[in-house]
mmCIF file of N, CA and C in Angstrom:
data_model
loop_
_atom_site.group_PDB
_atom_site.id
_atom_site.type_symbol
_atom_site.label_atom_id
_atom_site.label_comp_id
_atom_site.label_asym_id
_atom_site.label_seq_id
_atom_site.Cartn_x
_atom_site.Cartn_y
_atom_site.Cartn_z
ATOM 1 N N MET A 91 -144.740 31.706 109.470
ATOM 2 C CA MET A 91 -145.937 32.304 110.014
ATOM 3 C C MET A 91 -147.150 31.528 109.502
ATOM 4 N N GLY A 92 -148.097 31.295 110.366
ATOM 5 C CA GLY A 92 -149.282 30.530 110.016
ATOM 6 C C GLY A 92 -150.231 31.309 109.134
ATOM 7 N N VAL A 93 -151.059 30.590 108.447
ATOM 8 C CA VAL A 93 -152.067 31.195 107.584
ATOM 9 C C VAL A 93 -153.412 31.051 108.284
ATOM 10 N N TRP A 94 -154.139 32.155 108.371
ATOM 11 C CA TRP A 94 -155.448 32.153 109.014
ATOM 12 C C TRP A 94 -156.505 32.255 107.938
ATOM 13 N N ASP A 95 -157.406 31.316 107.956
ATOM 14 C CA ASP A 95 -158.518 31.357 107.022
ATOM 15 C C ASP A 95 -159.751 30.872 107.775
ATOM 16 N N ILE A 96 -160.421 31.793 108.409
ATOM 17 C CA ILE A 96 -161.593 31.469 109.221
ATOM 18 C C ILE A 96 -162.844 31.698 108.389
ATOM 19 N N ASP A 97 -163.692 30.705 108.340
ATOM 20 C CA ASP A 97 -164.981 30.839 107.667
ATOM 21 C C ASP A 97 -165.899 31.582 108.649
ATOM 22 N N LEU A 98 -166.037 32.881 108.454
ATOM 23 C CA LEU A 98 -166.784 33.713 109.405
ATOM 24 C C LEU A 98 -168.248 33.304 109.523
ATOM 25 N N ALA A 99 -168.876 32.947 108.423
ATOM 26 C CA ALA A 99 -170.284 32.555 108.481
ATOM 27 C C ALA A 99 -170.451 31.283 109.308
ATOM 28 N N ALA A 100 -169.606 30.295 109.067
ATOM 29 C CA ALA A 100 -169.693 29.036 109.820
ATOM 30 C C ALA A 100 -169.349 29.255 111.289
ATOM 31 N N ALA A 101 -168.330 30.073 111.548
ATOM 32 C CA ALA A 101 -167.938 30.343 112.935
ATOM 33 C C ALA A 101 -169.057 31.070 113.683
ATOM 34 N N THR A 102 -169.696 32.007 113.035
ATOM 35 C CA THR A 102 -170.799 32.740 113.653
ATOM 36 C C THR A 102 -171.979 31.819 113.919
ATOM 37 N N THR A 103 -172.275 30.943 112.987
ATOM 38 C CA THR A 103 -173.357 29.971 113.169
ATOM 39 C C THR A 103 -173.061 29.051 114.349
ATOM 40 N N THR A 104 -171.834 28.581 114.433
ATOM 41 C CA THR A 104 -171.435 27.708 115.544
ATOM 42 C C THR A 104 -171.526 28.449 116.864
ATOM 43 N N LEU A 105 -171.081 29.677 116.878
ATOM 44 C CA LEU A 105 -171.121 30.485 118.093
ATOM 45 C C LEU A 105 -172.557 30.733 118.539
ATOM 46 N N THR A 106 -173.432 31.029 117.604
ATOM 47 C CA THR A 106 -174.846 31.244 117.927
ATOM 48 C C THR A 106 -175.476 29.969 118.480
ATOM 49 N N ALA A 107 -175.141 28.832 117.877
ATOM 50 C CA ALA A 107 -175.674 27.547 118.356
ATOM 51 C C ALA A 107 -175.173 27.245 119.766
ATOM 52 N N ALA A 108 -173.903 27.516 120.021
ATOM 53 C CA ALA A 108 -173.345 27.276 121.356
ATOM 54 C C ALA A 108 -174.020 28.169 122.390
ATOM 55 N N ALA A 109 -174.237 29.435 122.048
ATOM 56 C CA ALA A 109 -174.908 30.359 122.971
ATOM 57 C C ALA A 109 -176.327 29.880 123.271
ATOM 58 N N SER A 110 -177.015 29.377 122.253
ATOM 59 C CA SER A 110 -178.380 28.860 122.457
ATOM 60 C C SER A 110 -178.378 27.645 123.369
ATOM 61 N N GLN A 111 -177.407 26.766 123.187
ATOM 62 C CA GLN A 111 -177.319 25.581 124.036
ATOM 63 C C GLN A 111 -177.026 25.959 125.481
ATOM 64 N N ILE A 112 -176.200 26.948 125.674
ATOM 65 C CA ILE A 112 -175.897 27.402 127.033
ATOM 66 C C ILE A 112 -177.150 27.972 127.684
ATOM 67 N N GLU A 113 -177.916 28.735 126.911
ATOM 68 C CA GLU A 113 -179.150 29.316 127.446
ATOM 69 C C GLU A 113 -180.153 28.241 127.848
ATOM 70 N N THR A 114 -180.155 27.113 127.148
ATOM 71 C CA THR A 114 -181.105 26.049 127.472
ATOM 72 C C THR A 114 -180.761 25.340 128.777
ATOM 73 N N THR A 115 -179.555 25.523 129.285
ATOM 74 C CA THR A 115 -179.198 24.890 130.567
ATOM 75 C C THR A 115 -179.750 25.662 131.758
ATOM 76 N N GLN A 116 -180.071 26.930 131.573
ATOM 77 C CA GLN A 116 -180.557 27.745 132.690
ATOM 78 C C GLN A 116 -181.837 27.190 133.316
ATOM 79 N N PRO A 117 -182.827 26.762 132.549
ATOM 80 C CA PRO A 117 -184.012 26.164 133.187
ATOM 81 C C PRO A 117 -183.678 24.884 133.962
ATOM 82 N N SER A 118 -182.719 24.118 133.459
ATOM 83 C CA SER A 118 -182.323 22.900 134.168
ATOM 84 C C SER A 118 -181.686 23.220 135.508
ATOM 85 N N VAL A 119 -180.852 24.233 135.532
ATOM 86 C CA VAL A 119 -180.219 24.649 136.781
ATOM 87 C C VAL A 119 -181.278 25.163 137.750
ATOM 88 N N ALA A 120 -182.215 25.949 137.243
ATOM 89 C CA ALA A 120 -183.297 26.447 138.099
ATOM 90 C C ALA A 120 -184.144 25.292 138.618
ATOM 91 N N GLY A 121 -184.425 24.310 137.770
ATOM 92 C CA GLY A 121 -185.188 23.135 138.187
ATOM 93 C C GLY A 121 -184.454 22.336 139.246
ATOM 94 N N MET A 122 -183.145 22.227 139.094
ATOM 95 C CA MET A 122 -182.347 21.537 140.102
ATOM 96 C C MET A 122 -182.431 22.272 141.435
ATOM 97 N N GLY A 123 -182.398 23.580 141.385
ATOM 98 C CA GLY A 123 -182.512 24.375 142.618
ATOM 99 C C GLY A 123 -183.849 24.154 143.307
ATOM 100 N N ARG A 124 -184.917 24.126 142.510
ATOM 101 C CA ARG A 124 -186.250 23.882 143.084
ATOM 102 C C ARG A 124 -186.339 22.481 143.686
ATOM 103 N N ALA A 125 -185.773 21.502 143.003
ATOM 104 C CA ALA A 125 -185.796 20.125 143.506
ATOM 105 C C ALA A 125 -185.017 20.009 144.809
ATOM 106 N N LEU A 126 -183.886 20.678 144.878
ATOM 107 C CA LEU A 126 -183.108 20.645 146.123
ATOM 108 C C LEU A 126 -183.840 21.357 147.254
ATOM 109 N N GLN A 127 -184.536 22.429 146.916
ATOM 110 C CA GLN A 127 -185.325 23.138 147.931
ATOM 111 C C GLN A 127 -186.433 22.237 148.476
ATOM 112 N N LYS A 128 -187.137 21.538 147.593
ATOM 113 C CA LYS A 128 -188.193 20.612 148.030
ATOM 114 C C LYS A 128 -187.610 19.473 148.863
ATOM 115 N N THR A 129 -186.426 19.012 148.450
ATOM 116 C CA THR A 129 -185.761 17.955 149.226
ATOM 117 C C THR A 129 -185.456 18.457 150.630
ATOM 118 N N ALA A 130 -184.951 19.677 150.718
ATOM 119 C CA ALA A 130 -184.630 20.247 152.032
ATOM 120 C C ALA A 130 -185.893 20.395 152.873
ATOM 121 N N GLU A 131 -186.988 20.806 152.250
ATOM 122 C CA GLU A 131 -188.252 20.968 152.984
ATOM 123 C C GLU A 131 -188.798 19.626 153.475
ATOM 124 N N ALA A 132 -188.477 18.547 152.763
ATOM 125 C CA ALA A 132 -188.976 17.228 153.133
ATOM 126 C C ALA A 132 -188.156 16.575 154.255
ATOM 127 N N ILE A 133 -187.009 17.106 154.544
ATOM 128 C CA ILE A 133 -186.176 16.529 155.612
ATOM 129 C C ILE A 133 -186.784 16.915 156.956
ATOM 130 N N PRO A 134 -187.048 15.916 157.805
ATOM 131 C CA PRO A 134 -187.663 16.218 159.095
ATOM 132 C C PRO A 134 -186.718 17.017 159.991
ATOM 133 N N PRO A 135 -187.275 17.824 160.880
ATOM 134 C CA PRO A 135 -186.456 18.673 161.760
ATOM 135 C C PRO A 135 -185.436 17.891 162.587
ATOM 136 N N GLU A 136 -185.744 16.662 162.968
ATOM 137 C CA GLU A 136 -184.804 15.888 163.779
ATOM 138 C C GLU A 136 -183.589 15.408 162.978
ATOM 139 N N ALA A 137 -183.604 15.597 161.662
ATOM 140 C CA ALA A 137 -182.461 15.218 160.821
ATOM 141 C C ALA A 137 -181.688 16.463 160.404
ATOM 142 N N ALA A 138 -181.427 17.314 161.375
ATOM 143 C CA ALA A 138 -180.724 18.580 161.101
ATOM 144 C C ALA A 138 -179.352 18.356 160.483
ATOM 145 N N THR A 139 -178.685 17.285 160.848
ATOM 146 C CA THR A 139 -177.364 16.996 160.295
ATOM 147 C C THR A 139 -177.457 16.757 158.786
ATOM 148 N N VAL A 140 -178.491 16.035 158.366
ATOM 149 C CA VAL A 140 -178.692 15.773 156.942
ATOM 150 C C VAL A 140 -179.006 17.082 156.214
ATOM 151 N N LEU A 141 -179.851 17.899 156.816
ATOM 152 C CA LEU A 141 -180.189 19.184 156.217
ATOM 153 C C LEU A 141 -178.962 20.078 156.103
ATOM 154 N N ASN A 142 -178.137 20.100 157.134
ATOM 155 C CA ASN A 142 -176.898 20.897 157.100
ATOM 156 C C ASN A 142 -175.951 20.388 156.012
ATOM 157 N N ALA A 143 -175.862 19.061 155.869
ATOM 158 C CA ALA A 143 -174.994 18.491 154.843
ATOM 159 C C ALA A 143 -175.494 18.860 153.444
ATOM 160 N N LEU A 144 -176.820 18.774 153.264
ATOM 161 C CA LEU A 144 -177.401 19.152 151.974
ATOM 162 C C LEU A 144 -177.144 20.626 151.673
ATOM 163 N N ASN A 145 -177.341 21.473 152.666
ATOM 164 C CA ASN A 145 -177.069 22.912 152.481
ATOM 165 C C ASN A 145 -175.607 23.156 152.135
ATOM 166 N N ASP A 146 -174.699 22.421 152.791
ATOM 167 C CA ASP A 146 -173.271 22.587 152.487
ATOM 168 C C ASP A 146 -172.966 22.182 151.044
ATOM 169 N N VAL A 147 -173.553 21.083 150.597
ATOM 170 C CA VAL A 147 -173.319 20.637 149.213
ATOM 171 C C VAL A 147 -173.825 21.700 148.235
ATOM 172 N N VAL A 148 -175.019 22.223 148.512
ATOM 173 C CA VAL A 148 -175.602 23.229 147.612
ATOM 174 C C VAL A 148 -174.793 24.515 147.646
ATOM 175 N N GLU A 149 -174.504 25.010 148.844
ATOM 176 C CA GLU A 149 -173.846 26.316 148.971
ATOM 177 C C GLU A 149 -172.350 26.276 148.660
ATOM 178 N N LEU A 150 -171.695 25.164 148.972
ATOM 179 C CA LEU A 150 -170.239 25.119 148.800
ATOM 180 C C LEU A 150 -169.801 24.467 147.488
ATOM 181 N N LYS A 151 -170.666 23.662 146.895
ATOM 182 C CA LYS A 151 -170.263 22.947 145.683
ATOM 183 C C LYS A 151 -171.135 23.278 144.470
ATOM 184 N N LEU A 152 -172.421 22.984 144.574
ATOM 185 C CA LEU A 152 -173.285 23.102 143.401
ATOM 186 C C LEU A 152 -173.461 24.543 142.923
ATOM 187 N N THR A 153 -173.799 25.439 143.833
ATOM 188 C CA THR A 153 -174.028 26.832 143.425
ATOM 189 C C THR A 153 -172.766 27.470 142.850
ATOM 190 N N PRO A 154 -171.599 27.350 143.526
ATOM 191 C CA PRO A 154 -170.392 27.935 142.913
ATOM 192 C C PRO A 154 -170.035 27.300 141.574
ATOM 193 N N ALA A 155 -170.220 25.988 141.450
ATOM 194 C CA ALA A 155 -169.896 25.321 140.185
ATOM 195 C C ALA A 155 -170.815 25.797 139.063
ATOM 196 N N ALA A 156 -172.114 25.881 139.343
ATOM 197 C CA ALA A 156 -173.067 26.343 138.320
ATOM 198 C C ALA A 156 -172.775 27.790 137.933
ATOM 199 N N THR A 157 -172.459 28.610 138.909
ATOM 200 C CA THR A 157 -172.133 30.015 138.641
ATOM 201 C C THR A 157 -170.874 30.123 137.788
ATOM 202 N N GLU A 158 -169.881 29.307 138.102
ATOM 203 C CA GLU A 158 -168.627 29.326 137.354
ATOM 204 C C GLU A 158 -168.837 28.874 135.908
ATOM 205 N N VAL A 159 -169.618 27.837 135.717
ATOM 206 C CA VAL A 159 -169.902 27.352 134.362
ATOM 207 C C VAL A 159 -170.615 28.438 133.555
ATOM 208 N N ALA A 160 -171.603 29.067 134.150
ATOM 209 C CA ALA A 160 -172.336 30.124 133.446
ATOM 210 C C ALA A 160 -171.421 31.300 133.116
ATOM 211 N N SER A 161 -170.593 31.689 134.070
ATOM 212 C CA SER A 161 -169.691 32.825 133.865
ATOM 213 C C SER A 161 -168.658 32.528 132.779
ATOM 214 N N ARG A 162 -168.044 31.361 132.858
ATOM 215 C CA ARG A 162 -167.042 31.003 131.853
ATOM 216 C C ARG A 162 -167.661 30.877 130.470
ATOM 217 N N SER A 163 -168.844 30.289 130.407
ATOM 218 C CA SER A 163 -169.526 30.140 129.116
ATOM 219 C C SER A 163 -169.799 31.500 128.499
ATOM 220 N N GLU A 164 -170.294 32.427 129.307
ATOM 221 C CA GLU A 164 -170.565 33.777 128.807
ATOM 222 C C GLU A 164 -169.283 34.446 128.330
ATOM 223 N N THR A 165 -168.207 34.283 129.086
ATOM 224 C CA THR A 165 -166.926 34.876 128.705
ATOM 225 C C THR A 165 -166.419 34.280 127.391
ATOM 226 N N ILE A 166 -166.552 32.980 127.247
ATOM 227 C CA ILE A 166 -166.097 32.313 126.019
ATOM 228 C C ILE A 166 -166.881 32.819 124.811
ATOM 229 N N ILE A 167 -168.189 32.870 124.938
ATOM 230 C CA ILE A 167 -169.025 33.318 123.819
ATOM 231 C C ILE A 167 -168.706 34.769 123.468
ATOM 232 N N THR A 168 -168.649 35.623 124.470
ATOM 233 C CA THR A 168 -168.382 37.046 124.240
ATOM 234 C C THR A 168 -166.996 37.263 123.632
ATOM 235 N N SER A 169 -165.990 36.596 124.179
ATOM 236 C CA SER A 169 -164.620 36.767 123.680
ATOM 237 C C SER A 169 -164.464 36.246 122.258
ATOM 238 N N THR A 170 -165.096 35.124 121.969
ATOM 239 C CA THR A 170 -165.024 34.570 120.614
ATOM 240 C C THR A 170 -165.729 35.494 119.622
ATOM 241 N N ALA A 171 -166.862 36.035 120.018
ATOM 242 C CA ALA A 171 -167.577 36.982 119.141
ATOM 243 C C ALA A 171 -166.708 38.211 118.866
ATOM 244 N N LYS A 172 -166.025 38.715 119.893
ATOM 245 C CA LYS A 172 -165.135 39.867 119.695
ATOM 246 C C LYS A 172 -163.977 39.504 118.761
ATOM 247 N N ALA A 173 -163.400 38.321 118.946
ATOM 248 C CA ALA A 173 -162.291 37.898 118.094
ATOM 249 C C ALA A 173 -162.737 37.798 116.637
ATOM 250 N N LEU A 174 -163.930 37.252 116.410
ATOM 251 C CA LEU A 174 -164.444 37.175 115.043
ATOM 252 C C LEU A 174 -164.677 38.566 114.452
ATOM 253 N N ALA A 175 -165.152 39.478 115.276
ATOM 254 C CA ALA A 175 -165.367 40.852 114.796
ATOM 255 C C ALA A 175 -164.034 41.506 114.416
ATOM 256 N N PHE A 176 -163.001 41.295 115.224
ATOM 257 C CA PHE A 176 -161.676 41.848 114.910
ATOM 258 C C PHE A 176 -161.113 41.210 113.638
ATOM 259 N N TYR A 177 -161.312 39.906 113.487
ATOM 260 C CA TYR A 177 -160.852 39.209 112.285
ATOM 261 C C TYR A 177 -161.551 39.779 111.052
ATOM 262 N N ARG A 178 -162.871 39.938 111.151
ATOM 263 C CA ARG A 178 -163.660 40.497 110.043
ATOM 264 C C ARG A 178 -163.164 41.911 109.708
ATOM 265 N N GLN A 179 -162.939 42.728 110.738
ATOM 266 C CA GLN A 179 -162.470 44.094 110.510
ATOM 267 C C GLN A 179 -161.078 44.086 109.884
ATOM 268 N N GLY A 180 -160.229 43.154 110.302
ATOM 269 C CA GLY A 180 -158.899 43.041 109.702
ATOM 270 C C GLY A 180 -158.984 42.723 108.221
ATOM 271 N N ASP A 181 -159.895 41.820 107.854
ATOM 272 C CA ASP A 181 -160.098 41.513 106.434
ATOM 273 C C ASP A 181 -160.542 42.757 105.667
ATOM 274 N N LEU A 182 -161.477 43.504 106.245
ATOM 275 C CA LEU A 182 -161.963 44.719 105.580
ATOM 276 C C LEU A 182 -160.849 45.756 105.454
ATOM 277 N N ASP A 183 -160.047 45.913 106.500
ATOM 278 C CA ASP A 183 -158.935 46.877 106.462
ATOM 279 C C ASP A 183 -157.911 46.489 105.395
ATOM 280 N N MET A 184 -157.569 45.199 105.334
ATOM 281 C CA MET A 184 -156.591 44.754 104.334
ATOM 282 C C MET A 184 -157.132 44.946 102.922
ATOM 283 N N ALA A 185 -158.419 44.689 102.719
ATOM 284 C CA ALA A 185 -159.022 44.888 101.396
ATOM 285 C C ALA A 185 -158.979 46.362 101.008
ATOM 286 N N ALA A 186 -159.238 47.245 101.963
ATOM 287 C CA ALA A 186 -159.208 48.684 101.678
ATOM 288 C C ALA A 186 -157.792 49.129 101.318
ATOM 289 N N VAL A 187 -156.798 48.637 102.033
ATOM 290 C CA VAL A 187 -155.405 48.982 101.736
ATOM 291 C C VAL A 187 -155.032 48.471 100.349
ATOM 292 N N ALA A 188 -155.440 47.256 100.026
ATOM 293 C CA ALA A 188 -155.133 46.689 98.706
ATOM 294 C C ALA A 188 -155.776 47.515 97.594
ATOM 295 N N GLN A 189 -157.010 47.960 97.810
ATOM 296 C CA GLN A 189 -157.678 48.786 96.798
ATOM 297 C C GLN A 189 -156.962 50.122 96.620
ATOM 298 N N ARG A 190 -156.579 50.743 97.741
ATOM 299 C CA ARG A 190 -155.860 52.029 97.637
ATOM 300 C C ARG A 190 -154.525 51.842 96.927
ATOM 301 N N SER A 191 -153.831 50.765 97.253
ATOM 302 C CA SER A 191 -152.534 50.498 96.624
ATOM 303 C C SER A 191 -152.702 50.245 95.129
ATOM 304 N N ALA A 192 -153.732 49.492 94.764
ATOM 305 C CA ALA A 192 -153.970 49.204 93.347
ATOM 306 C C ALA A 192 -154.299 50.472 92.577
ATOM 307 N N ALA A 193 -154.993 51.398 93.201
ATOM 308 C CA ALA A 193 -155.361 52.648 92.541
ATOM 309 C C ALA A 193 -154.142 53.539 92.303
ATOM 310 N N GLN A 194 -153.103 53.343 93.102
ATOM 311 C CA GLN A 194 -151.902 54.183 92.984
ATOM 312 C C GLN A 194 -150.906 53.650 91.955
ATOM 313 N N VAL A 195 -151.091 52.437 91.504
ATOM 314 C CA VAL A 195 -150.177 51.852 90.527
ATOM 315 C C VAL A 195 -150.490 52.444 89.158
ATOM 316 N N GLU A 196 -149.457 52.921 88.504
ATOM 317 C CA GLU A 196 -149.646 53.504 87.180
ATOM 318 C C GLU A 196 -149.684 52.393 86.139
ATOM 319 N N ALA A 197 -150.520 52.592 85.154
ATOM 320 C CA ALA A 197 -150.598 51.623 84.068
ATOM 321 C C ALA A 197 -149.306 51.680 83.265
ATOM 322 N N PRO A 198 -148.812 50.533 82.799
ATOM 323 C CA PRO A 198 -147.568 50.545 82.010
ATOM 324 C C PRO A 198 -147.778 51.253 80.671
ATOM 325 N N ASP A 199 -146.720 51.874 80.186
ATOM 326 C CA ASP A 199 -146.759 52.561 78.887
ATOM 327 C C ASP A 199 -146.846 51.503 77.791
ATOM 328 N N PRO A 200 -147.875 51.567 76.964
ATOM 329 C CA PRO A 200 -148.038 50.523 75.938
ATOM 330 C C PRO A 200 -147.016 50.620 74.795
ATOM 331 N N SER A 201 -146.337 51.755 74.652
ATOM 332 C CA SER A 201 -145.374 51.867 73.543
ATOM 333 C C SER A 201 -144.107 51.083 73.890
ATOM 334 N N PRO A 202 -143.574 50.362 72.923
ATOM 335 C CA PRO A 202 -142.367 49.560 73.191
ATOM 336 C C PRO A 202 -141.169 50.457 73.474
ATOM 337 N N VAL A 203 -140.391 50.054 74.416
ATOM 338 C CA VAL A 203 -139.220 50.834 74.826
ATOM 339 C C VAL A 203 -138.041 50.581 73.904
ATOM 340 N N HIS A 204 -137.941 49.408 73.351
ATOM 341 C CA HIS A 204 -136.758 49.028 72.582
ATOM 342 C C HIS A 204 -136.893 49.272 71.087
ATOM 343 N N GLY A 205 -137.968 49.817 70.627
ATOM 344 C CA GLY A 205 -138.076 50.184 69.228
ATOM 345 C C GLY A 205 -138.870 49.209 68.374
ATOM 346 N N GLY A 206 -139.408 48.190 68.902
ATOM 347 C CA GLY A 206 -140.216 47.266 68.118
ATOM 348 C C GLY A 206 -139.821 45.834 68.360
ATOM 349 N N PRO A 207 -140.500 44.954 67.651
ATOM 350 C CA PRO A 207 -140.203 43.521 67.842
ATOM 351 C C PRO A 207 -138.836 43.169 67.273
ATOM 352 N N ALA A 208 -138.243 42.161 67.863
ATOM 353 C CA ALA A 208 -136.933 41.717 67.400
ATOM 354 C C ALA A 208 -137.081 41.000 66.061
ATOM 355 N N LEU A 209 -136.098 41.211 65.197
ATOM 356 C CA LEU A 209 -136.079 40.535 63.902
ATOM 357 C C LEU A 209 -135.117 39.380 63.966
ATOM 358 N N PRO A 210 -135.434 38.324 63.275
ATOM 359 C CA PRO A 210 -134.527 37.165 63.307
ATOM 360 C C PRO A 210 -133.207 37.526 62.612
ATOM 361 N N LEU A 211 -132.136 37.041 63.174
ATOM 362 C CA LEU A 211 -130.813 37.254 62.592
ATOM 363 C C LEU A 211 -130.551 36.241 61.482
ATOM 364 N N ARG A 212 -129.922 36.748 60.367
ATOM 365 C CA ARG A 212 -129.572 35.824 59.283
ATOM 366 C C ARG A 212 -128.059 35.780 59.179
ATOM 367 N N GLY A 213 -127.599 34.658 59.088
ATOM 368 C CA GLY A 213 -126.168 34.603 59.059
ATOM 369 C C GLY A 213 -125.523 33.952 57.961
#
């Protein structure tokens, strides 16, 4: 059986940093959407085929991909945070059980059972 030793403080710090980095991508995605909208507005009406192709790329590829990345990222962060919380709770539960078990152990009787220290034999 494997040994688990997770540094909770480091894992939490890493998770927080990853969540922050994911949040910083949202303005970029919004900016990309605005740029594509301006591009679509700049396409002349007689180039309807180009406009339709651009709309297809945005609606069929870019938007679903961006949505999927955001959704998966959120799921990863949330699930990892839950796993760390369960790990932390498991550590606390095991510590509580160990304390209860230690409290139930009786101290050994300090009096010698065999009558005293052994004496050297002379022969």
